[in-house]
Coordinates of C-alpha atoms and ligand atoms in Angstrom, one line a residue:
M1 CA -58.1 22.1 22.3
R2 CA -54.3 22.5 22.2
A3 CA -53.8 18.8 22.3
I4 CA -56.1 18.4 19.3
Q5 CA -54.3 21.1 17.4
N6 CA -50.9 19.6 18.1
E7 CA -52.1 16.2 16.9
L8 CA -53.5 17.7 13.8
G9 CA -50.3 19.7 13.2
D10 CA -48.3 16.5 13.5
K11 CA -50.5 14.7 11.0
V12 CA -50.2 17.5 8.5
R13 CA -46.5 17.7 8.9
R14 CA -46.2 13.9 8.4
E15 CA -48.3 14.0 5.3
E16 CA -46.1 16.7 3.9
E17 CA -43.0 14.7 4.7
I18 CA -44.4 11.6 3.0
E19 CA -45.4 13.6 0.0
E20 CA -41.9 15.0 -0.2
L21 CA -40.4 11.6 -0.1
R22 CA -42.8 10.4 -2.8
E23 CA -41.6 13.2 -5.0
L24 CA -37.9 12.3 -4.3
I25 CA -38.6 8.7 -5.2
I26 CA -40.2 9.6 -8.5
K27 CA -37.4 12.1 -9.2
A28 CA -34.7 9.5 -8.5
K29 CA -35.8 7.6 -11.6
M30 CA -35.1 4.2 -10.2
P31 CA -35.7 1.1 -12.2
K32 CA -39.5 0.4 -12.3
N33 CA -39.5 -2.6 -9.9
I34 CA -37.4 -0.8 -7.3
E35 CA -39.6 2.3 -7.6
E36 CA -42.7 0.2 -7.0
K37 CA -41.1 -1.3 -4.0
A38 CA -40.1 2.1 -2.7
L39 CA -43.7 3.3 -3.0
Q40 CA -44.9 0.2 -1.2
E41 CA -42.5 1.0 1.6
L42 CA -43.7 4.5 1.6
A43 CA -47.3 3.3 2.1
R44 CA -46.1 1.1 4.9
L45 CA -44.3 4.1 6.5
R46 CA -47.5 6.1 6.3
S47 CA -49.5 3.5 8.2
T48 CA -46.8 2.9 10.9
P49 CA -47.0 5.2 13.9
T50 CA -43.9 7.5 14.2
A51 CA -43.2 6.3 17.7
M52 CA -42.5 2.8 16.5
A53 CA -38.9 1.8 15.7
E54 CA -40.1 0.3 12.5
S55 CA -41.0 3.7 11.2
S56 CA -37.5 5.1 11.4
I57 CA -36.1 1.9 9.9
I58 CA -38.3 2.4 6.8
K59 CA -37.5 6.1 6.7
T60 CA -33.7 5.5 6.7
Y61 CA -34.1 2.9 4.0
L62 CA -36.1 5.2 1.8
D63 CA -33.7 8.1 2.4
F64 CA -30.9 5.8 1.3
L65 CA -32.8 4.7 -1.8
V66 CA -33.3 8.3 -3.0
A67 CA -29.7 9.3 -2.1
L68 CA -28.2 6.6 -4.4
P69 CA -27.5 7.6 -7.9
W70 CA -29.6 5.7 -10.4
H71 CA -28.9 7.3 -13.7
E72 CA -26.8 10.5 -13.2
Q73 CA -23.7 10.2 -15.3
S74 CA -20.7 12.4 -15.8
E75 CA -19.7 12.8 -19.4
D76 CA -16.4 11.0 -20.1
S77 CA -13.6 13.1 -21.6
N78 CA -12.2 10.7 -24.1
D79 CA -9.0 12.6 -24.7
L80 CA -6.0 10.3 -24.2
V81 CA -3.6 13.1 -24.9
A82 CA -5.0 15.1 -22.0
V83 CA -4.6 12.0 -19.7
K84 CA -1.0 11.6 -20.8
E85 CA -0.3 15.2 -20.2
A86 CA -1.9 15.1 -16.7
L87 CA 0.1 12.1 -15.7
D88 CA 3.4 13.5 -17.1
K89 CA 2.8 16.8 -15.3
N90 CA 1.9 15.3 -12.0
Y91 CA 4.3 12.4 -11.7
Y92 CA 8.0 12.1 -11.8
G93 CA 9.4 8.9 -13.4
L94 CA 7.0 5.9 -13.3
E95 CA 7.4 5.6 -17.1
K96 CA 6.2 2.0 -17.3
V97 CA 3.3 2.6 -14.9
K98 CA 2.1 5.6 -16.9
E99 CA 2.4 3.6 -20.1
R100 CA 0.4 0.7 -18.8
I101 CA -2.3 3.1 -17.5
L102 CA -2.5 4.8 -20.9
E103 CA -2.8 1.4 -22.7
Y104 CA -5.6 0.4 -20.3
L105 CA -7.5 3.6 -20.9
A106 CA -6.9 3.5 -24.6
V107 CA -8.9 0.3 -24.8
K108 CA -11.6 1.8 -22.7
I109 CA -11.9 4.8 -25.0
M110 CA -11.8 2.7 -28.2
T111 CA -14.5 0.2 -27.1
N112 CA -16.4 2.8 -25.1
K113 CA -17.0 0.5 -22.2
N114 CA -15.1 -0.6 -19.2
P115 CA -12.2 -3.1 -19.8
Q116 CA -12.9 -6.7 -18.8
T117 CA -10.0 -6.6 -16.3
I118 CA -9.6 -4.4 -13.3
L119 CA -6.4 -2.3 -12.9
C120 CA -4.5 -3.2 -9.8
L121 CA -1.7 -0.9 -8.6
V122 CA 0.7 -2.9 -6.4
G123 CA 3.5 -1.3 -4.4
P124 CA 4.7 -0.2 -1.0
P125 CA 3.0 2.8 0.8
G126 CA 3.6 6.3 -0.4
V127 CA 4.7 5.6 -4.0
G128 CA 1.7 7.3 -5.5
K129 CA -1.0 4.6 -6.0
T130 CA -3.9 6.5 -4.5
S131 CA -3.0 9.8 -6.2
L132 CA -2.6 8.0 -9.6
A133 CA -6.1 6.8 -9.3
I134 CA -7.3 10.3 -8.4
S135 CA -5.4 11.6 -11.5
I136 CA -7.1 9.0 -13.7
A137 CA -10.5 10.1 -12.4
E138 CA -9.7 13.8 -13.0
A139 CA -8.4 13.2 -16.5
L140 CA -11.5 11.2 -17.4
N141 CA -13.7 13.8 -15.8
R142 CA -15.2 11.2 -13.5
K143 CA -16.1 11.5 -9.8
F144 CA -13.6 9.8 -7.5
V145 CA -14.6 7.6 -4.5
K146 CA -12.6 5.4 -2.3
A147 CA -13.3 2.5 0.0
S148 CA -10.6 1.1 2.2
L149 CA -10.7 -2.7 2.4
G150 CA -7.8 -3.0 4.9
G151 CA -9.0 -5.2 7.9
V152 CA -12.3 -6.1 6.3
R153 CA -13.2 -9.6 7.5
D154 CA -16.9 -9.6 7.4
E155 CA -18.8 -10.1 4.1
S156 CA -21.5 -7.7 5.3
E157 CA -19.0 -4.8 5.2
I158 CA -19.0 -5.2 1.5
R159 CA -22.6 -6.3 1.0
G160 CA -24.4 -4.6 3.9
H161 CA -26.6 -6.0 6.7
R162 CA -30.1 -7.3 6.3
R163 CA -32.7 -4.7 7.2
T164 CA -34.1 -6.9 9.9
Y165 CA -31.3 -5.7 12.2
I166 CA -31.9 -2.4 14.0
G167 CA -29.0 -0.2 12.9
A168 CA -28.5 -2.2 9.7
L169 CA -26.3 -0.4 7.2
P170 CA -25.6 -0.8 3.5
G171 CA -22.1 -2.1 2.5
R172 CA -19.1 -0.1 1.6
I173 CA -19.7 -0.4 -2.2
L174 CA -23.1 1.2 -2.1
N175 CA -22.0 3.8 0.4
G176 CA -19.3 4.7 -2.0
M177 CA -21.9 5.0 -4.8
K178 CA -24.0 7.3 -2.6
T179 CA -21.0 9.5 -2.1
A180 CA -20.2 9.5 -5.8
Q181 CA -23.6 10.7 -6.8
T182 CA -23.0 9.3 -10.4
V183 CA -23.3 5.8 -11.7
N184 CA -19.9 6.0 -13.4
P185 CA -17.3 7.1 -10.9
V186 CA -13.7 5.9 -10.6
F187 CA -14.0 3.7 -7.5
L188 CA -10.8 3.0 -5.7
L189 CA -10.7 -0.2 -3.6
D190 CA -7.8 0.4 -1.4
E191 CA -5.6 -2.4 0.1
I192 CA -7.5 -5.3 -1.4
D193 CA -4.7 -7.6 -0.2
K194 CA -5.5 -6.8 3.4
M195 CA -9.0 -8.4 3.4
A196 CA -9.2 -11.4 5.6
S197 CA -11.9 -14.1 5.7
D198 CA -13.3 -15.7 8.8
Y199 CA -16.5 -17.4 10.1
K200 CA -18.6 -14.4 9.1
G201 CA -18.2 -15.2 5.4
D202 CA -15.6 -14.5 2.8
P203 CA -15.4 -10.8 1.7
A204 CA -13.2 -11.9 -1.2
S205 CA -16.0 -13.7 -2.8
A206 CA -18.3 -10.7 -2.5
M207 CA -15.5 -8.6 -4.1
L208 CA -15.4 -11.1 -7.0
E209 CA -19.0 -10.3 -7.7
V210 CA -18.3 -6.6 -7.5
L211 CA -15.4 -6.8 -9.9
D212 CA -16.8 -9.3 -12.4
P213 CA -18.2 -7.4 -15.4
E214 CA -20.6 -10.3 -16.1
Q215 CA -22.2 -10.1 -12.7
N216 CA -21.8 -6.6 -11.4
A217 CA -24.7 -5.2 -13.3
N218 CA -26.8 -7.0 -10.7
F219 CA -24.8 -6.5 -7.6
S220 CA -26.8 -7.5 -4.6
D221 CA -26.5 -5.7 -1.3
H222 CA -28.4 -7.2 1.7
Y223 CA -29.6 -3.8 2.8
L224 CA -30.8 -2.6 -0.5
E225 CA -32.4 -6.1 -1.2
E226 CA -32.7 -5.2 -4.9
P227 CA -29.9 -5.5 -7.5
Y228 CA -27.9 -2.5 -8.2
D229 CA -26.0 -1.8 -11.5
L230 CA -22.3 -1.3 -11.0
S231 CA -21.4 -1.9 -14.6
Q232 CA -20.5 1.7 -15.4
V233 CA -18.1 2.0 -12.5
L234 CA -14.4 2.0 -13.3
F235 CA -12.9 0.1 -10.5
I236 CA -9.2 0.4 -9.6
T237 CA -7.7 -1.6 -6.8
T238 CA -4.4 -1.1 -4.8
A239 CA -2.4 -3.6 -2.9
N240 CA 0.9 -3.6 -1.0
Y241 CA 1.7 -7.2 -1.6
L242 CA 0.8 -9.1 -4.8
E243 CA 1.1 -12.5 -3.0
N244 CA -1.6 -11.6 -0.5
I245 CA -4.4 -11.0 -3.0
P246 CA -6.7 -14.1 -3.2
A247 CA -5.9 -15.9 -6.4
P248 CA -9.4 -15.8 -8.0
L249 CA -9.4 -12.0 -7.5
R250 CA -5.9 -11.7 -8.9
D251 CA -7.1 -13.5 -12.1
R252 CA -9.5 -10.7 -12.7
M253 CA -6.9 -8.0 -12.4
E254 CA -4.3 -6.4 -14.6
I255 CA -1.4 -5.9 -12.3
V256 CA 0.8 -2.8 -12.5
E257 CA 3.7 -2.8 -10.2
L258 CA 5.2 0.3 -8.6
S259 CA 8.4 0.0 -6.7
S260 CA 10.4 1.9 -4.0
Y261 CA 12.1 5.1 -5.0
T262 CA 15.8 5.6 -4.8
E263 CA 17.2 8.6 -2.9
H264 CA 17.7 10.5 -6.1
E265 CA 14.1 9.8 -7.3
K266 CA 12.8 11.0 -3.9
Y267 CA 14.9 14.2 -4.2
E268 CA 13.5 14.9 -7.7
I269 CA 9.9 14.2 -6.5
A270 CA 10.4 16.6 -3.6
I271 CA 11.8 19.4 -5.8
R272 CA 9.4 19.1 -8.6
H273 CA 6.1 18.1 -6.9
L274 CA 6.0 17.9 -3.1
I275 CA 7.6 21.3 -2.3
P276 CA 5.6 23.4 -4.9
K277 CA 2.4 21.7 -3.9
Q278 CA 3.0 22.3 -0.2
L279 CA 4.0 25.9 -0.8
E280 CA 0.8 26.5 -2.6
A281 CA -1.3 24.7 0.0
H282 CA 0.2 26.8 2.7
G283 CA 0.0 30.0 0.7
L284 CA 3.8 30.7 0.9
K285 CA 5.6 32.2 -2.0
E286 CA 8.6 30.5 -3.6
E287 CA 11.0 33.4 -2.7
Q288 CA 9.9 33.2 1.0
F289 CA 11.2 29.7 1.5
K290 CA 14.7 28.6 0.6
L291 CA 15.8 25.1 1.1
D292 CA 19.3 23.9 0.2
S293 CA 19.3 20.8 -1.9
N294 CA 21.6 18.9 0.4
V295 CA 19.0 19.4 3.1
I296 CA 16.6 17.4 1.2
Y297 CA 19.0 14.5 0.9
Y298 CA 19.8 15.0 4.6
I299 CA 16.1 14.6 5.5
I300 CA 15.7 11.6 3.2
Q301 CA 18.7 9.9 4.9
H302 CA 18.3 10.9 8.5
Y303 CA 14.6 11.5 9.2
T304 CA 12.9 9.0 7.0
R305 CA 13.1 5.3 6.3
E306 CA 10.4 4.4 3.8
A307 CA 9.8 3.1 0.3
G308 CA 7.7 6.0 -0.8
V309 CA 7.6 9.7 0.0
R310 CA 5.0 10.1 2.6
E311 CA 7.2 10.9 5.6
L312 CA 9.3 13.1 3.4
N313 CA 6.2 15.0 2.4
R314 CA 5.2 15.3 6.0
Y315 CA 8.6 16.8 7.0
I316 CA 8.5 19.3 4.1
G317 CA 5.0 20.3 5.3
S318 CA 6.3 20.7 8.8
L319 CA 9.3 22.9 7.6
I320 CA 7.0 25.1 5.7
R321 CA 4.6 25.6 8.6
K322 CA 7.5 26.5 10.9
S323 CA 8.8 28.9 8.3
I324 CA 5.4 30.6 8.1
K325 CA 5.3 31.1 11.8
E326 CA 8.8 32.5 11.8
I327 CA 8.0 34.9 9.0
L328 CA 4.9 36.2 10.8
I329 CA 6.5 36.4 14.2
S330 CA 10.0 37.7 13.5
K331 CA 8.9 39.7 10.5
K332 CA 11.5 38.1 8.3
E333 CA 11.3 38.3 4.5
F334 CA 12.2 34.7 4.0
V335 CA 13.4 31.6 5.7
H336 CA 16.6 29.9 4.6
I337 CA 17.0 26.3 5.7
T338 CA 20.4 24.8 5.6
K339 CA 22.0 21.7 6.7
D340 CA 23.3 23.5 9.8
N341 CA 20.0 24.8 11.0
V342 CA 17.6 22.1 9.9
E343 CA 17.8 20.4 13.3
E344 CA 16.4 23.5 14.9
Y345 CA 13.3 22.9 12.8
L346 CA 13.0 19.2 12.8
G347 CA 14.7 18.1 16.0
K348 CA 17.4 15.5 16.2
P349 CA 17.8 13.1 13.3
K350 CA 15.9 9.8 13.7
F351 CA 18.2 7.5 11.8
V352 CA 21.9 7.3 11.7
H353 CA 23.1 7.4 8.1
N354 CA 23.7 3.8 7.4
E355 CA 22.6 0.9 9.4
L356 CA 25.8 -0.8 8.3
E357 CA 27.6 -2.7 11.1
K358 CA 30.4 -0.3 12.2
V359 CA 32.8 -3.0 13.3
E360 CA 33.4 -6.3 11.5
R361 CA 32.2 -9.1 13.7
V362 CA 32.0 -12.8 13.9
G363 CA 28.5 -14.4 13.4
V364 CA 26.7 -11.3 12.1
V365 CA 25.7 -11.1 8.4
T366 CA 23.6 -8.5 6.6
G367 CA 20.8 -10.1 4.6
L368 CA 18.4 -8.3 2.3
A369 CA 14.7 -8.6 2.8
Y370 CA 11.6 -7.6 0.8
T371 CA 9.0 -6.3 3.1
Q372 CA 5.6 -4.5 2.6
Y373 CA 7.5 -1.2 3.0
G374 CA 9.9 -1.9 0.3
G375 CA 13.4 -3.5 0.7
D376 CA 15.3 -3.5 3.9
T377 CA 18.5 -4.8 5.4
L378 CA 18.0 -7.7 7.7
P379 CA 20.9 -8.6 10.0
V380 CA 21.2 -12.3 11.0
E381 CA 23.1 -13.2 14.2
V382 CA 24.4 -16.6 15.1
T383 CA 26.1 -17.8 18.3
Y384 CA 26.7 -21.1 20.0
Y385 CA 27.0 -22.3 23.6
K386 CA 27.4 -25.5 25.5
G387 CA 24.4 -27.7 24.9
K388 CA 23.1 -30.8 23.2
G389 CA 23.4 -30.1 19.5
Q390 CA 20.1 -28.2 19.3
L391 CA 19.0 -25.4 17.0
V392 CA 17.4 -22.4 18.6
L393 CA 15.6 -19.9 16.4
T394 CA 14.3 -16.5 17.5
G395 CA 13.0 -13.3 15.9
K396 CA 9.5 -14.2 14.7
L397 CA 10.6 -16.3 11.8
G398 CA 8.0 -17.7 9.4
D399 CA 7.9 -21.4 8.6
V400 CA 9.8 -21.0 5.4
M401 CA 12.6 -19.2 7.1
K402 CA 12.8 -21.8 9.8
E403 CA 13.3 -24.4 7.2
S404 CA 16.0 -22.3 5.5
A405 CA 17.8 -22.1 8.8
Q406 CA 17.6 -25.8 9.3
T407 CA 18.9 -26.4 5.8
A408 CA 21.7 -23.9 6.2
L409 CA 22.8 -25.5 9.4
S410 CA 22.7 -29.0 7.9
Y411 CA 24.8 -27.8 5.0
V412 CA 27.5 -26.4 7.2
K413 CA 27.4 -29.4 9.4
A414 CA 27.7 -31.9 6.5
N415 CA 30.7 -30.0 5.1
A416 CA 32.3 -29.1 8.4
E417 CA 35.7 -30.6 7.5
K418 CA 35.9 -28.8 4.2
F419 CA 35.3 -25.5 6.2
D420 CA 37.8 -26.3 8.9
I421 CA 35.2 -26.6 11.6
N422 CA 35.5 -29.2 14.3
P423 CA 32.5 -31.6 13.8
D424 CA 32.3 -32.1 17.6
L425 CA 31.3 -28.5 18.0
F426 CA 27.8 -29.4 16.6
K427 CA 27.4 -32.2 19.1
E428 CA 28.5 -30.4 22.2
N429 CA 26.8 -27.1 21.6
D430 CA 23.4 -25.5 20.8
V431 CA 23.4 -23.1 17.8
H432 CA 21.3 -20.1 18.2
I433 CA 20.1 -18.1 15.2
H434 CA 18.4 -14.7 15.8
V435 CA 17.0 -12.2 13.4
P436 CA 16.6 -8.9 15.3
E437 CA 14.8 -5.8 14.0
G438 CA 11.5 -5.5 15.9
A439 CA 8.7 -7.9 15.8
I440 CA 8.0 -7.9 12.1
P441 CA 7.1 -11.4 11.1
K442 CA 9.7 -12.5 8.6
D443 CA 9.0 -15.0 5.9
G444 CA 9.9 -15.5 2.3
P445 CA 12.6 -17.9 1.4
S446 CA 15.6 -15.7 0.7
A447 CA 17.8 -15.7 3.8
G448 CA 19.3 -19.1 3.3
I449 CA 22.7 -18.0 2.3
T450 CA 22.8 -15.3 4.9
I451 CA 22.1 -17.7 7.7
A452 CA 24.6 -20.2 6.3
T453 CA 27.3 -17.5 6.2
A454 CA 26.5 -16.4 9.8
I455 CA 26.7 -20.0 11.0
Y456 CA 30.0 -20.6 9.2
S457 CA 31.4 -17.4 10.6
A458 CA 30.4 -18.2 14.2
L459 CA 31.6 -21.7 14.2
S460 CA 34.9 -21.1 12.4
N461 CA 35.4 -17.9 14.3
R462 CA 36.1 -15.9 11.2
V463 CA 35.2 -12.3 10.7
V464 CA 32.4 -11.2 8.2
R465 CA 33.1 -8.3 5.9
N466 CA 30.7 -5.6 7.0
E467 CA 30.3 -4.0 3.6
V468 CA 28.7 -7.1 2.1
G469 CA 25.0 -7.8 1.9
M470 CA 23.4 -10.9 0.4
T471 CA 20.2 -12.5 -0.6
G472 CA 19.6 -16.1 -1.9
E473 CA 18.0 -19.4 -0.9
I474 CA 20.1 -22.4 -0.2
T475 CA 19.7 -26.1 -1.1
L476 CA 21.2 -29.0 0.9
R477 CA 23.8 -29.4 -1.9
G478 CA 24.9 -25.9 -1.3
L479 CA 23.5 -24.3 -4.4
V480 CA 22.1 -20.8 -4.4
L481 CA 18.5 -20.4 -5.7
P482 CA 16.9 -17.3 -7.2
I483 CA 14.9 -14.7 -5.2
G484 CA 12.2 -12.1 -5.8
G485 CA 12.3 -8.3 -5.2
L486 CA 15.9 -7.7 -6.4
K487 CA 15.1 -4.1 -7.2
E488 CA 13.8 -3.3 -3.7
K489 CA 16.6 -5.2 -2.1
S490 CA 19.3 -3.5 -4.0
I491 CA 17.9 -0.1 -3.3
A492 CA 17.9 -1.0 0.4
A493 CA 21.5 -2.1 0.2
H494 CA 22.4 1.1 -1.5
R495 CA 20.5 3.2 1.1
S496 CA 22.2 1.4 4.0
G497 CA 25.7 2.0 2.7
L498 CA 26.7 -1.5 1.7
K499 CA 29.4 -1.7 -0.9
K500 CA 28.9 -5.2 -2.3
I501 CA 25.9 -7.5 -2.7
L502 CA 25.8 -11.1 -3.5
I503 CA 22.9 -12.3 -5.6
P504 CA 21.9 -15.7 -7.1
K505 CA 23.3 -16.1 -10.6
E506 CA 19.8 -16.8 -12.0
N507 CA 18.8 -13.3 -10.9
L508 CA 21.2 -11.7 -13.4
R509 CA 18.2 -11.5 -15.7
D510 CA 16.6 -9.0 -13.4
L511 CA 19.6 -6.7 -13.4
D512 CA 18.0 -4.1 -15.7
E513 CA 15.3 -3.5 -13.0
I514 CA 18.0 -2.0 -10.8
P515 CA 18.3 1.8 -11.0
N516 CA 21.6 3.0 -12.5
E517 CA 22.6 5.1 -9.5
V518 CA 22.4 1.9 -7.4
K519 CA 24.4 -0.1 -10.0
E520 CA 27.1 2.5 -10.0
S521 CA 27.6 2.5 -6.3
L522 CA 27.2 -1.2 -5.6
E523 CA 29.4 -4.0 -6.7
I524 CA 27.0 -6.8 -7.6
I525 CA 28.3 -10.3 -7.6
A526 CA 26.4 -13.2 -9.0
V527 CA 27.0 -16.5 -7.1
E528 CA 26.0 -20.1 -7.9
T529 CA 27.2 -21.9 -4.8
V530 CA 27.3 -21.3 -1.1
D531 CA 31.1 -21.8 -1.1
E532 CA 31.4 -18.7 -3.5
V533 CA 29.3 -16.8 -1.0
F534 CA 31.6 -17.7 1.9
K535 CA 34.7 -16.7 -0.2
N536 CA 33.2 -13.2 -0.9
A537 CA 31.8 -12.5 2.5
I538 CA 34.3 -13.9 5.0
K539 CA 37.7 -12.5 5.7
Ligands
ADP1 P1 0.1 5.3 -1.9 O1 -1.3 5.4 -2.3 O2 0.9 4.5 -2.8 O3 0.4 5.0 -0.5 P2 0.0 8.2 -2.2 O4 -0.8 8.2 -3.5 O5 -0.7 8.5 -1.0 O6 0.7 6.8 -2.1 O7 1.2 9.1 -2.4 C1 1.8 9.9 -1.4 C2 2.2 11.3 -2.0 O8 3.4 11.2 -2.8 C3 1.2 11.9 -2.9 O9 1.1 13.3 -2.5 C4 1.7 11.8 -4.3 O10 1.3 12.8 -5.1 C5 3.2 11.8 -4.0 N1 4.0 11.1 -5.0 C6 4.3 9.7 -5.0 N2 5.0 9.4 -6.1 C7 5.2 10.5 -6.8 C8 5.8 10.7 -8.1 N3 6.4 9.8 -8.8 N4 5.7 12.0 -8.6 C9 5.1 13.0 -7.9 N5 4.5 12.8 -6.7 C10 4.5 11.6 -6.2

């Protein structure tokens, strides 16, 4: 008797469940053909015994279908003034970036549809790309969702797996849409430059379909099997490195570049935005937390080494948490953090002020590099020892840098007499060039003159001025070719305490990119030939 009752109970419950799903399917207002398909699947679910794996596959599929937004939309606020106010209120500086974003949105508001191109915010970590995208969503009154593309190498991560697999899943785009619950969110595709392609297909070509306004009304996801309309979504992408974005994708995008902050900018951002936000988040009142302004500079210089303000923000958070603990335990009215007691809170400083070589040496020259984390100084070391005239290169150099090294050596060799170097030195010795600083792969053709100077210094046994940094590519004839990333490089030079930088003459046109405070503290010398470089850098 009980067995019969149980079975009947199960049957009734299952009928109810199926009925519920049917209602949800109708309520979801899917396009007609998809609704029909969903109802067919529902019929299949009904006739499949629950114990079969197939049953749960169908159920998961139908649950996903009804969870996707099919028509819910948020009403756009088309108030450009409000957007402008929000950006001005939440971000310090970034004038050009804000202007570009406003222009972009102005077009959207005027035409009442998404612009043909996709906004791509390019810049090092922690300079505000993600939070800008969130601000845009808030100002437009749209939902915000984010999918990180870093490390995506498989097309199915974008487009989903076919349902024939057990455990098949939809791709990141549709998962994002499910989270958004509206058909018109602001959808941030983070780190689009970090996608890689391999034998499992090319995620970049799937992304092309996502971002192409002509095609994305019919985006196909392998799991969904039916086209899904992405045309209302406002996609925004971010990247650390412009060069790493596949070219066809880059063509679709409107690039807005953000660059590293100077110490002064970081200080202002901390005072105006990071500290007030953190105080509020931790429920501490302004008068309970006093922080001397030189402490902020101290933290920037000695505890962080970054292009953006992430670490700085973390340290401020940590100071505030420690202060709260102190206030609660020692019953203090407020905590006052000064340069003298900051170490008690944060521990020993992580970085010595400037990475400038303390003593002037032979064969060590400071180059300036442009990395994903903004600019950095890059020391180049050269030495030589008895050998057979070979060139030894170490320090994870990329191909371009290896060729630079070869060219630099050939130039010094070819002009040995002019530089007072005994030509036999090259025959009887091996020259070893090393670029220390961890195992970061180094590429980008801008260390040519740095290497040449280090070789010249080592072989002529002349001392290099330690307050000079340089960047520039070299030709066999000893000319200095222009470089990219002058702004980041000059900020790095300033940060590390260099006094003088040598830049290629052709880069003079980029001089107005360099922040004033950097220009004031750095002597910038434009050079045309390697010989001028030697004159300025060698004692
Ligand atoms: P990214 O996405 O570029 O790595 P985030 O958007 O995560 O950077 O930014 C890190 C933090 O720094 C955020 O809290 C952001 O609000 C803050 N921030 C960055 N730049 C500024 C700025 N110019 N003004 C105010 N806050 C900023």
